[in-house]
Tab-separated table of C-alpha atoms and ligand atoms in Angstrom:
chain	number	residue	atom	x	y	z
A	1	UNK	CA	-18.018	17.690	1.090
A	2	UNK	CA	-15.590	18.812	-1.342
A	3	UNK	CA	-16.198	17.290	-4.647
A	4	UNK	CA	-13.119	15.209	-4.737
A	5	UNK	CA	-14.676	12.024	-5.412
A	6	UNK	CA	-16.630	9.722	-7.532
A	7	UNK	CA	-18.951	7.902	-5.015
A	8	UNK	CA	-21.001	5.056	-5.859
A	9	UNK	CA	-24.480	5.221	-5.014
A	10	UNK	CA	-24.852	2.962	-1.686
A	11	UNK	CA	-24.362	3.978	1.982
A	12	UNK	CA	-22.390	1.187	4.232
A	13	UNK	CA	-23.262	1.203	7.853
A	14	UNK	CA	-22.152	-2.444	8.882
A	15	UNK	CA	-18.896	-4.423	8.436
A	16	UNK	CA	-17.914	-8.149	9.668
A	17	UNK	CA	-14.906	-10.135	8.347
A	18	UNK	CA	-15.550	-9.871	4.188
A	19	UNK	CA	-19.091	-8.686	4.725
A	20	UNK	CA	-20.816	-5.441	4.687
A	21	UNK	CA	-24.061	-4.366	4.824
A	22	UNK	CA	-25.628	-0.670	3.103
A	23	UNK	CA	-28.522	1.435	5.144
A	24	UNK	CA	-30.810	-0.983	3.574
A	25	UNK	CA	-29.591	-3.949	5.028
A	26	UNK	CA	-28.355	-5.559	2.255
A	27	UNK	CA	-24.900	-7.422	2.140
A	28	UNK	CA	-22.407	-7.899	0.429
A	29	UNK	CA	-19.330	-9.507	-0.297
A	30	UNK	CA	-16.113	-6.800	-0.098
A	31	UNK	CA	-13.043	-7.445	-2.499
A	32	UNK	CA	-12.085	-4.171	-2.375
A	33	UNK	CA	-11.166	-3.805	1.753
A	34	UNK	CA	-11.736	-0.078	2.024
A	35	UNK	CA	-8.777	0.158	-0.427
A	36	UNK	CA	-6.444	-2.391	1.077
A	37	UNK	CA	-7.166	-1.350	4.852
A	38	UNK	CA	-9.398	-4.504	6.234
A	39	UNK	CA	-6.720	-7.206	5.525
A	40	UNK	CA	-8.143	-8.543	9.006
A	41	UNK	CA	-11.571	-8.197	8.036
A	42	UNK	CA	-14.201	-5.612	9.017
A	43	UNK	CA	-14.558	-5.346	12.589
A	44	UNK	CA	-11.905	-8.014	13.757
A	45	UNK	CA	-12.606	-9.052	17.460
A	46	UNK	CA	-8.702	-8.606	18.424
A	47	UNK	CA	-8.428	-5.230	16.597
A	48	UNK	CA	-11.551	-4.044	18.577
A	49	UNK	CA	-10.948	-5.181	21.965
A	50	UNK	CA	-7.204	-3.487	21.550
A	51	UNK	CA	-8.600	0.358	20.572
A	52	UNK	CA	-11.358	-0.328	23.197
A	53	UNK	CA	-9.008	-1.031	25.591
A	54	UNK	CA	-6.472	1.744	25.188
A	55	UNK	CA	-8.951	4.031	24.372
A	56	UNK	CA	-10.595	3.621	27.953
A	57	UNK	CA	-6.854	3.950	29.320
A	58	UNK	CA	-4.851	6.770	27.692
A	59	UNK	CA	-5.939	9.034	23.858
A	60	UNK	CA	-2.785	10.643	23.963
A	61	UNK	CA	-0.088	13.188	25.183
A	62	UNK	CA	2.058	14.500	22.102
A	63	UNK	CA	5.497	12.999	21.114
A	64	UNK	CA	7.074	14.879	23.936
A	65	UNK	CA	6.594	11.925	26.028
A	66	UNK	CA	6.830	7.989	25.394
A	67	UNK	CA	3.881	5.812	25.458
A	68	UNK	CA	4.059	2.293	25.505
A	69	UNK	CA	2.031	1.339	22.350
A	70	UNK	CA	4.283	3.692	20.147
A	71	UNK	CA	6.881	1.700	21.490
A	72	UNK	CA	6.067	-1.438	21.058
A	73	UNK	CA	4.822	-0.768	17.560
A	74	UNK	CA	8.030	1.079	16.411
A	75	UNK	CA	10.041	-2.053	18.014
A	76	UNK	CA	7.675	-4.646	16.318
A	77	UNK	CA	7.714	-2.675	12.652
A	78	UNK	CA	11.699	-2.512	12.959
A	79	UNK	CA	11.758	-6.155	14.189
A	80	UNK	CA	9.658	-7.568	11.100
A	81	UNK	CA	11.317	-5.764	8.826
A	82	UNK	CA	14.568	-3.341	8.181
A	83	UNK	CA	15.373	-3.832	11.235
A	84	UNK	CA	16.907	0.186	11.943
A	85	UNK	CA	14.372	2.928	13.238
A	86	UNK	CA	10.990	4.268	12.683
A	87	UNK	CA	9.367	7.079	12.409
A	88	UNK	CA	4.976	6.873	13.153
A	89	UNK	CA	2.969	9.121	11.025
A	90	UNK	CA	-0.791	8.925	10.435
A	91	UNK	CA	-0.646	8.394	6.488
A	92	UNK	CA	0.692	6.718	3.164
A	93	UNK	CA	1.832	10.350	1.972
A	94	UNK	CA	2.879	11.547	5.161
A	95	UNK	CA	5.043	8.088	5.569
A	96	UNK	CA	6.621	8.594	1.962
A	97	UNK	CA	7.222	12.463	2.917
A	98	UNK	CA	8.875	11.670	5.627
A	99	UNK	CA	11.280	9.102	3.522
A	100	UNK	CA	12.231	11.959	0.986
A	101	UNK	CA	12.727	14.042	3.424
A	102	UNK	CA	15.208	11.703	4.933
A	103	UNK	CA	16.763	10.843	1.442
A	104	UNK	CA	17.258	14.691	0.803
A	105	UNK	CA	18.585	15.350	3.482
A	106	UNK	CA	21.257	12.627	3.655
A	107	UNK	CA	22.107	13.461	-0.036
A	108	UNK	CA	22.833	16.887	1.195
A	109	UNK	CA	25.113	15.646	3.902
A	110	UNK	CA	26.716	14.102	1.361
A	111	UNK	CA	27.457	17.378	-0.011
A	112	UNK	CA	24.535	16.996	-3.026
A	113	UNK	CA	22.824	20.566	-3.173
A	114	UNK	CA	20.937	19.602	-5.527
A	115	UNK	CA	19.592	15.807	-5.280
A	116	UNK	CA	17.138	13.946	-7.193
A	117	UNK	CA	14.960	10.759	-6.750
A	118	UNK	CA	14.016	8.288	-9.456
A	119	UNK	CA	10.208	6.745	-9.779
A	120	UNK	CA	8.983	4.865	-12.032
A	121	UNK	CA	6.347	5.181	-14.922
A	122	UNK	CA	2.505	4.503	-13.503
A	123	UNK	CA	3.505	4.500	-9.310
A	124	UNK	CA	1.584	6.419	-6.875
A	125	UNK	CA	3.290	7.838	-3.960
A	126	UNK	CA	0.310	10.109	-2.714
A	127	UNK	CA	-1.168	13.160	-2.771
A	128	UNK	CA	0.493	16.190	-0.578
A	129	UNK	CA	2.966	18.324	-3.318
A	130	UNK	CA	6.158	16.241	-2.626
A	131	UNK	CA	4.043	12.857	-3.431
A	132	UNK	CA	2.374	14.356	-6.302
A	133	UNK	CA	5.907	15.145	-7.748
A	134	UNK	CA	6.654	11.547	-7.048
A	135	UNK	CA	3.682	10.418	-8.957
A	136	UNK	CA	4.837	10.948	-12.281
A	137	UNK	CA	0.792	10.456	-13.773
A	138	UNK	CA	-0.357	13.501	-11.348
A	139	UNK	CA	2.913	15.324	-11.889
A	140	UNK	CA	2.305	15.318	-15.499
A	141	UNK	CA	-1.459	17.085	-15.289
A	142	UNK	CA	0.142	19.791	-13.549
A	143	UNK	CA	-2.875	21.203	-11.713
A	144	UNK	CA	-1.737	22.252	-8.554
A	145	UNK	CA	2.072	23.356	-9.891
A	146	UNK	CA	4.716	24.522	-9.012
A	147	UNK	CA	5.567	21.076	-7.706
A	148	UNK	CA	8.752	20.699	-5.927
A	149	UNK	CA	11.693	20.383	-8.551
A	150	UNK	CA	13.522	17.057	-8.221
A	151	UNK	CA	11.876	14.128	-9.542
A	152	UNK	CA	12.946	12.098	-12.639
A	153	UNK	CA	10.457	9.248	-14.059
A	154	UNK	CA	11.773	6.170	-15.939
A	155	UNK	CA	9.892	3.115	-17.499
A	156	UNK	CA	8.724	1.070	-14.856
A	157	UNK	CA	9.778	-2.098	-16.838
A	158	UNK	CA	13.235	-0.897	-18.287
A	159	UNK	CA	16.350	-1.864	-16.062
A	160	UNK	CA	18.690	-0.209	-18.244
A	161	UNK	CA	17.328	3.509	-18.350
A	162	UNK	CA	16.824	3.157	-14.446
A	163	UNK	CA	20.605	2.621	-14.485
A	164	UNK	CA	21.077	5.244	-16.417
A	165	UNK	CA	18.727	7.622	-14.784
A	166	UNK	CA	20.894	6.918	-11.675
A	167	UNK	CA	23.795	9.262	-10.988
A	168	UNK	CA	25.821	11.109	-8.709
A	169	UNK	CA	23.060	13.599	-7.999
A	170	UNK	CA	20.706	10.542	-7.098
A	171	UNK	CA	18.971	10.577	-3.788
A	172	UNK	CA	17.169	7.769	-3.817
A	173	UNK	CA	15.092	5.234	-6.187
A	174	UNK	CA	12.051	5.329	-4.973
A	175	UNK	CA	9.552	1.767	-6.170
A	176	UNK	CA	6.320	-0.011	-5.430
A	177	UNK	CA	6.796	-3.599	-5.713
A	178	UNK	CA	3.924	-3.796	-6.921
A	179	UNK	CA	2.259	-0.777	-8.533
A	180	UNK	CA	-1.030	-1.038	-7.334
A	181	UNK	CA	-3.148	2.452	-8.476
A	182	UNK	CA	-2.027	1.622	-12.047
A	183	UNK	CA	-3.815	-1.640	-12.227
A	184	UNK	CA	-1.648	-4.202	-10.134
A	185	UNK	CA	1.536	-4.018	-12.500
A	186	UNK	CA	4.385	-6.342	-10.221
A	187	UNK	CA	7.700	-4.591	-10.641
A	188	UNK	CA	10.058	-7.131	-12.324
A	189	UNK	CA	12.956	-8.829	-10.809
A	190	UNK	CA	15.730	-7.556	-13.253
A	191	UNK	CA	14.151	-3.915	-12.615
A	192	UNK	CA	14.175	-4.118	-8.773
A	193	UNK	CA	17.827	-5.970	-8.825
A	194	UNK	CA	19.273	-2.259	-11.263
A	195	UNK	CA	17.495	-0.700	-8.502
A	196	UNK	CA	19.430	-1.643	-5.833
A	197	UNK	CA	22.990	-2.237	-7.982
A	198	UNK	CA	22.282	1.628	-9.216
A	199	UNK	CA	22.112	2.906	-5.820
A	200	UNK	CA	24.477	1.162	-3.985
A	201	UNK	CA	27.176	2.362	-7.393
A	202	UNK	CA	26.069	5.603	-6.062
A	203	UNK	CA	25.284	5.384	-2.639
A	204	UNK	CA	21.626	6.193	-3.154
A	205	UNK	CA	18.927	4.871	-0.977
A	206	UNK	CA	16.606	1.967	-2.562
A	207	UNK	CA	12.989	3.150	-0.977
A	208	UNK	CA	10.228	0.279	-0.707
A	209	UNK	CA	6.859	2.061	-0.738
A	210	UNK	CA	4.862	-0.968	0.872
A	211	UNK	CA	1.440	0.930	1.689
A	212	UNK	CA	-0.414	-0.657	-0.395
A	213	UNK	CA	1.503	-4.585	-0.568
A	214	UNK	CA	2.450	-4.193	3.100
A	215	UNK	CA	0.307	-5.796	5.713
A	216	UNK	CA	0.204	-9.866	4.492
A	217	UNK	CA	-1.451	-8.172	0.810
A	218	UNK	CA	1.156	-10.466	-1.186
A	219	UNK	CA	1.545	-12.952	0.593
A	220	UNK	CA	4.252	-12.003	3.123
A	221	UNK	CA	4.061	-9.534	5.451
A	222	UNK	CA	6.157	-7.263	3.502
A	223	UNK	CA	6.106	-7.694	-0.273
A	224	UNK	CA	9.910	-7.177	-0.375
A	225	UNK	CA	10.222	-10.841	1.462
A	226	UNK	CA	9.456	-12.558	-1.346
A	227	UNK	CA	11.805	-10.193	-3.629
A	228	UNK	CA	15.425	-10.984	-4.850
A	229	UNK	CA	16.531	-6.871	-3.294
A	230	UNK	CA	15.762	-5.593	0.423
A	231	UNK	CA	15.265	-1.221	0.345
A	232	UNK	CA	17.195	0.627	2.715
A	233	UNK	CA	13.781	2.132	3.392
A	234	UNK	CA	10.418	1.307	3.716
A	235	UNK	CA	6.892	2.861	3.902
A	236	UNK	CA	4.427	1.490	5.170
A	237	UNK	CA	0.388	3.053	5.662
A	238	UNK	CA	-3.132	1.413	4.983
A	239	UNK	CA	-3.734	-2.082	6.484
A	240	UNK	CA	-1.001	-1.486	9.203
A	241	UNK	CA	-3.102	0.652	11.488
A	242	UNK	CA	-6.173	-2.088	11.230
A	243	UNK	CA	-8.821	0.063	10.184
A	244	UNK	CA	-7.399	3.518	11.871
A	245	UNK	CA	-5.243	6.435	10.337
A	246	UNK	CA	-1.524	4.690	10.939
A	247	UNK	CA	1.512	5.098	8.760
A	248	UNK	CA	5.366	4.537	9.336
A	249	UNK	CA	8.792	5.004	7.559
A	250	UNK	CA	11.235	2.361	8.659
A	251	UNK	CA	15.472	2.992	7.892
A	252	UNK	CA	17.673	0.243	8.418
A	253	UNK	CA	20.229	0.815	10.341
A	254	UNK	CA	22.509	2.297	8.128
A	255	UNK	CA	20.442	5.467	7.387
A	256	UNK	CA	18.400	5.531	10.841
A	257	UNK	CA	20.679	8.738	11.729
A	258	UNK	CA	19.556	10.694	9.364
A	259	UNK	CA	16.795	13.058	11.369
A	260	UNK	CA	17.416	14.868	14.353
A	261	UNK	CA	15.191	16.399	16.967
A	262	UNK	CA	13.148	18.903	15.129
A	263	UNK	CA	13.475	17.514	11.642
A	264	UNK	CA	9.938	15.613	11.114
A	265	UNK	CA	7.090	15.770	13.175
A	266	UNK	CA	3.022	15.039	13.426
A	267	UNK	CA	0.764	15.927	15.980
A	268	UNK	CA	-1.107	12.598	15.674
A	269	UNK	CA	1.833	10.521	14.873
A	270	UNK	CA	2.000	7.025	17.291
A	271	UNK	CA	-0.902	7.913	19.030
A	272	UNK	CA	-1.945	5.069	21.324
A	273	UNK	CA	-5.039	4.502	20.192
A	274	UNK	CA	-4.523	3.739	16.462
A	275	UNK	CA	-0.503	2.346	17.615
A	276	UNK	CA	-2.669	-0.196	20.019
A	277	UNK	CA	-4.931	-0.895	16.586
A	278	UNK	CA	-1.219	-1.432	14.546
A	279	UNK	CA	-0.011	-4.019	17.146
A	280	UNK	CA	-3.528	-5.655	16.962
A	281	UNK	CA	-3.359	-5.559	13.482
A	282	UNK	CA	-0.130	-7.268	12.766
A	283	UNK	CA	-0.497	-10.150	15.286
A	284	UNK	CA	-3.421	-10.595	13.193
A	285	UNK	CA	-1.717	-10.500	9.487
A	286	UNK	CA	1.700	-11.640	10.806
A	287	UNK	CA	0.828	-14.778	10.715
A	288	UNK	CA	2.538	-17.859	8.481
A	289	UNK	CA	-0.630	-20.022	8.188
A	290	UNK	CA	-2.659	-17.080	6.969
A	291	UNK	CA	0.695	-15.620	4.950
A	292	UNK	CA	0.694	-19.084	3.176
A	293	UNK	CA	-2.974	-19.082	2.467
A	294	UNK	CA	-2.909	-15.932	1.002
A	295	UNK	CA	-0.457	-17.319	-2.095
A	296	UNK	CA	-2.526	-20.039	-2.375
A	297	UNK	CA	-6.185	-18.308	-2.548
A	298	UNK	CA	-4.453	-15.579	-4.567
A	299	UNK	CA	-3.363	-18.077	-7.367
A	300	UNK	CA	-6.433	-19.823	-7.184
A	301	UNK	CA	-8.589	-16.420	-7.806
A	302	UNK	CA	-5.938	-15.838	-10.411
A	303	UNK	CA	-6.059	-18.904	-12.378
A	304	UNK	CA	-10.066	-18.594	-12.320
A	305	UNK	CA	-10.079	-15.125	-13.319
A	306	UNK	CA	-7.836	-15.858	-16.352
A	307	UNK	CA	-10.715	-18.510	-17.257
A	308	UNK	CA	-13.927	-16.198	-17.669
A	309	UNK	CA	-14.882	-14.696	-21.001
A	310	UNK	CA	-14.275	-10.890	-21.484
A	311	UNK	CA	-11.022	-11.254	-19.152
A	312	UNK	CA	-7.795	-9.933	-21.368
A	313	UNK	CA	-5.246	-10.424	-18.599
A	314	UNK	CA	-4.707	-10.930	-14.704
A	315	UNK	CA	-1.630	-10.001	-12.876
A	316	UNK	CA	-1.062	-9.707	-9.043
A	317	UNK	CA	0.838	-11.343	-6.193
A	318	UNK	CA	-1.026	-12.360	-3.426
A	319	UNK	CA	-4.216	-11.217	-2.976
A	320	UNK	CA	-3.739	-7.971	-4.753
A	321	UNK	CA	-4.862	-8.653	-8.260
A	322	UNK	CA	-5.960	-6.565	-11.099
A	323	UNK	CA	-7.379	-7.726	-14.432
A	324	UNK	CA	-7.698	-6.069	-17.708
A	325	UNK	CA	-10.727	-6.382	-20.168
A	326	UNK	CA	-10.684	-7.376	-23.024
A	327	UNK	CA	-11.322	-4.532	-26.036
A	328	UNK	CA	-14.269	-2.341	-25.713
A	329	UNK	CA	-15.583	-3.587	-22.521
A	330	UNK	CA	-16.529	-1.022	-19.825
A	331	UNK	CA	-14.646	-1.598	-16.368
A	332	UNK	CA	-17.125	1.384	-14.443
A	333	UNK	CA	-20.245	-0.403	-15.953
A	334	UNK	CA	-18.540	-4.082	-14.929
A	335	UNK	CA	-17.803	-2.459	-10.939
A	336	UNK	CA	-21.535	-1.292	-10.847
A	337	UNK	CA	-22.950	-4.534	-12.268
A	338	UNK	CA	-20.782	-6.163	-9.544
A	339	UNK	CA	-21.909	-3.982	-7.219
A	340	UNK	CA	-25.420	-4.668	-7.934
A	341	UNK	CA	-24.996	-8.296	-7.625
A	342	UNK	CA	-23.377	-7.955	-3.855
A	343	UNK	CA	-19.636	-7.851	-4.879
A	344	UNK	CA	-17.484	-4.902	-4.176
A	345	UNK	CA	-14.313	-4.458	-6.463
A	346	UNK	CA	-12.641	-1.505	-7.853
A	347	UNK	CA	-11.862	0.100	-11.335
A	348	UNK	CA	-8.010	1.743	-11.094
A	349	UNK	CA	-8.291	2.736	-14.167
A	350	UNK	CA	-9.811	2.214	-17.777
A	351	UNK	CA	-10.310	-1.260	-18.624
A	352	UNK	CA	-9.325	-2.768	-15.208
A	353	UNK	CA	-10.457	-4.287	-12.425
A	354	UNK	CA	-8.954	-4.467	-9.039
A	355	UNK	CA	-9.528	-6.657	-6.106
A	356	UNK	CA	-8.262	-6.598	-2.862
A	357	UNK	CA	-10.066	-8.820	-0.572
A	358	UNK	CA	-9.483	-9.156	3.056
A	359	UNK	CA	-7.179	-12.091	3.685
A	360	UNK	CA	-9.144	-13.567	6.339
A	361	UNK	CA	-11.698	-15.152	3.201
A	362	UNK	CA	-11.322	-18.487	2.167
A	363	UNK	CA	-12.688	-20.564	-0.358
A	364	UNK	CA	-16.084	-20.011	-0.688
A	365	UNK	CA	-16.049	-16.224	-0.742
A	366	UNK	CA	-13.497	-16.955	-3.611
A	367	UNK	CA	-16.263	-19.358	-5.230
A	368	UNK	CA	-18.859	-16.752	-4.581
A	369	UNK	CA	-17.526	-13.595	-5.961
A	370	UNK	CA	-16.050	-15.923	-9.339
A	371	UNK	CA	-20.210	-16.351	-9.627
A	372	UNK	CA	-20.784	-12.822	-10.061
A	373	UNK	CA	-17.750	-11.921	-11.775
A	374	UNK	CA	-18.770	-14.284	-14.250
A	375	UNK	CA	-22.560	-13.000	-14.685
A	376	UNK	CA	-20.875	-9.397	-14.710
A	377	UNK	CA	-18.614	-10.107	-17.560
A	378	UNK	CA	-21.437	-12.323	-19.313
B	401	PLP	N1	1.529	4.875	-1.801
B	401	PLP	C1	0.766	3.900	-2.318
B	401	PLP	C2	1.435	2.745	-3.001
B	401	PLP	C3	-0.627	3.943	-2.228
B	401	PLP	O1	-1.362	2.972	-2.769
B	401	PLP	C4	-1.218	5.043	-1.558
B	401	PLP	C5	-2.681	5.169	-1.482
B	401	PLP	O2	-3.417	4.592	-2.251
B	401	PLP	C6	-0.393	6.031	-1.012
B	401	PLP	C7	0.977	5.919	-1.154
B	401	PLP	C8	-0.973	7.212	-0.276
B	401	PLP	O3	-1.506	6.775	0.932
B	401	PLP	P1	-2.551	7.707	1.705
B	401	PLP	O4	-3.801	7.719	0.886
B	401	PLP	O5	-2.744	7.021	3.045
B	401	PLP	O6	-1.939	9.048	1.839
């Protein structure tokens, strides 16, 4: 392989609801969800039965024809959300490539040569060249330049120079609700409501990038439910395919005209398999009982977090939380002493913690990984 990334030093070969277990057999408690994909759990019975099932029936047969669980799925996504039209990808990049593509190109009908799209300070749209441009952190390094042109960054916590970075060139605004590769930063309130003033001034699409708080993470299925604003666009990737490669960029009504035949397209996209694993996924996670029980675990994990020694700050909404460390102590060496002791969490970045557990735990996994967490920071 490539050297692309840091691994840690353990070999999974097992998975059940919030447990794994490495090539030695021993388990562990995962707070981390393969990066915000298990929100079911590892190896949930409904999820499995669906992919078994459709893939003893039908793999596949391009998007020249309709299959029924790319149907269903693009009705159901629509349905809990934006309402409008979807497109299926297999991706979070290729699902946020495929909404600047439609913002362009709307600007452009709009008679904008030249059209631009504000992000914010710390987001992470993804890694092909349009998302890195997106991403002002990556965008900034420059290693892979020329990056397309295009792409103005703003404080993520400054309503007034968002309005002002909005203009008549403005495409789109493009946001995480809640900034999750940074650390877990929530967007405020009074940022997301200039968001959507400043583009409708304009007539500028508000863009939700949900792949990471999609799926029940926050608490809702979609974090923007819980939100004062609605986008006029939403991505969605990760947890929505249950475990397979499934991604999807939803326009409300009002912009679901954009694309014609010929204008985006994927090989993979909707496939039945991983749309079958989507529809499994979200009767899963869809779910008010477990929606509601998400909050509440969440601010329970959050108010004991804020407790232990060592712990400088917690943010988070639902069960996506991240924590900062107090001065001087070392988030890697706190993830691999974590890791020793059977809990799997994540560092985004220097001096944090992040942990994303499946929603499907309850109380005692809570009570559990608080144990280690406070040996680790001990
Ligand atoms: N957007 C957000 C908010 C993400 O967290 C990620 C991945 O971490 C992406 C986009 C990119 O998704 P993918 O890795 O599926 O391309």
């Amino acid at each position: 392989m490539l050297p692309t990334y840091v691994k840690a030093p353990v070999e999974f070969v097992r998975g059940d609801g919030a447990r794994l277990w490495d090539s030695d057999g021993r388990e562990y408690l995962d707070f981390f969800a393969g990066l915000s994909v298990h929100n079911a759990g590892h190896c949930h019975p409904p999820i499995v039965a669906a992919i078994t099932e459709q893939a003893g029936r039908l793999a596949g047969v391009s998007n020249l024809y309709y299959t029924e669980p790319a149907m269903r799925l693009a009705e159901r996504l629509a349905e809990s959300s934006l309402g409008g039209k979807v497109f299926l990808c297999n991706s979070g990049l290729e699902a946020n490539e495929c909404a600047i593509k439609l913002a362009r190109k709307r600007a452009h009908r709009r008679g904008i040569a030249d059209p631009e799209i504000v992000v914010l300070d710390g987001a992470f749209h993804g890694r092909s060249l349009g998302t890195l441009a997106a991403t002002p952190r990556l965008a900034r390094e420059d290693l892979f330049g020329p990056l397309p042109p295009g792409f103005v960054d703003v404080p993520r916590d400054d309503p007034d120079a968002l309005r002002a970075a909005v203009g008549e060139r403005t495409a789109a605004v493009m946001v995480e609700p809640v900034q999750g590769e940074a650390g877990v930063f929530p967007i405020g309130d009074e940022v997301l409501l200039a968001a959507r003033g400043a583009c409708d001034e304009v007539g500028a699409l508000l863009v939700f990038d949900e792949i990471q708080t999609g799926m029940g993470r926050t608490g809702s299925l979609w974090a923007f439910q819980q939100l004062p604003v609605r986008p006029h666009v939403m991505t969605a990737a990760k947890a929505l395919g249950g475990g397979l490669p499934v991604g999807a960029c939803v326009a409300a009504d009002e912009v679901g005209d954009v694309f014609e035949p010929g204008d985006h397209g994927s090989t993979f996209a909707g496939a039945p398999i991983p749309a079958a694993a989507a529809l499994a996924a979200l009767g899963v996670l869809d779910d008010p009982a477990l929606l509601r029980r998400t909050r509440e675990l969440g601010t329970r994990f959050m108010e004991l977090l804020d407790e232990l020694d060592g712990v400088a700050e917690v943010r988070g909404r639902g069960l996506m939380v991240g924590v900062s460390l107090a001065d001087g102590l070392d988030a890697s060496g706190a993830a691999s002493r974590a890791l020793d002791g059977g809990l799997v969490i994540n560092v985004p970045g220097p001096g944090m913690l992040r942990f994303l557990p499946p929603l499907v735990i309850g109380d005692d996994e809570v009570d559990t990984a608080m144990n280690v967490m406070r040996d680790v920071l001990s």
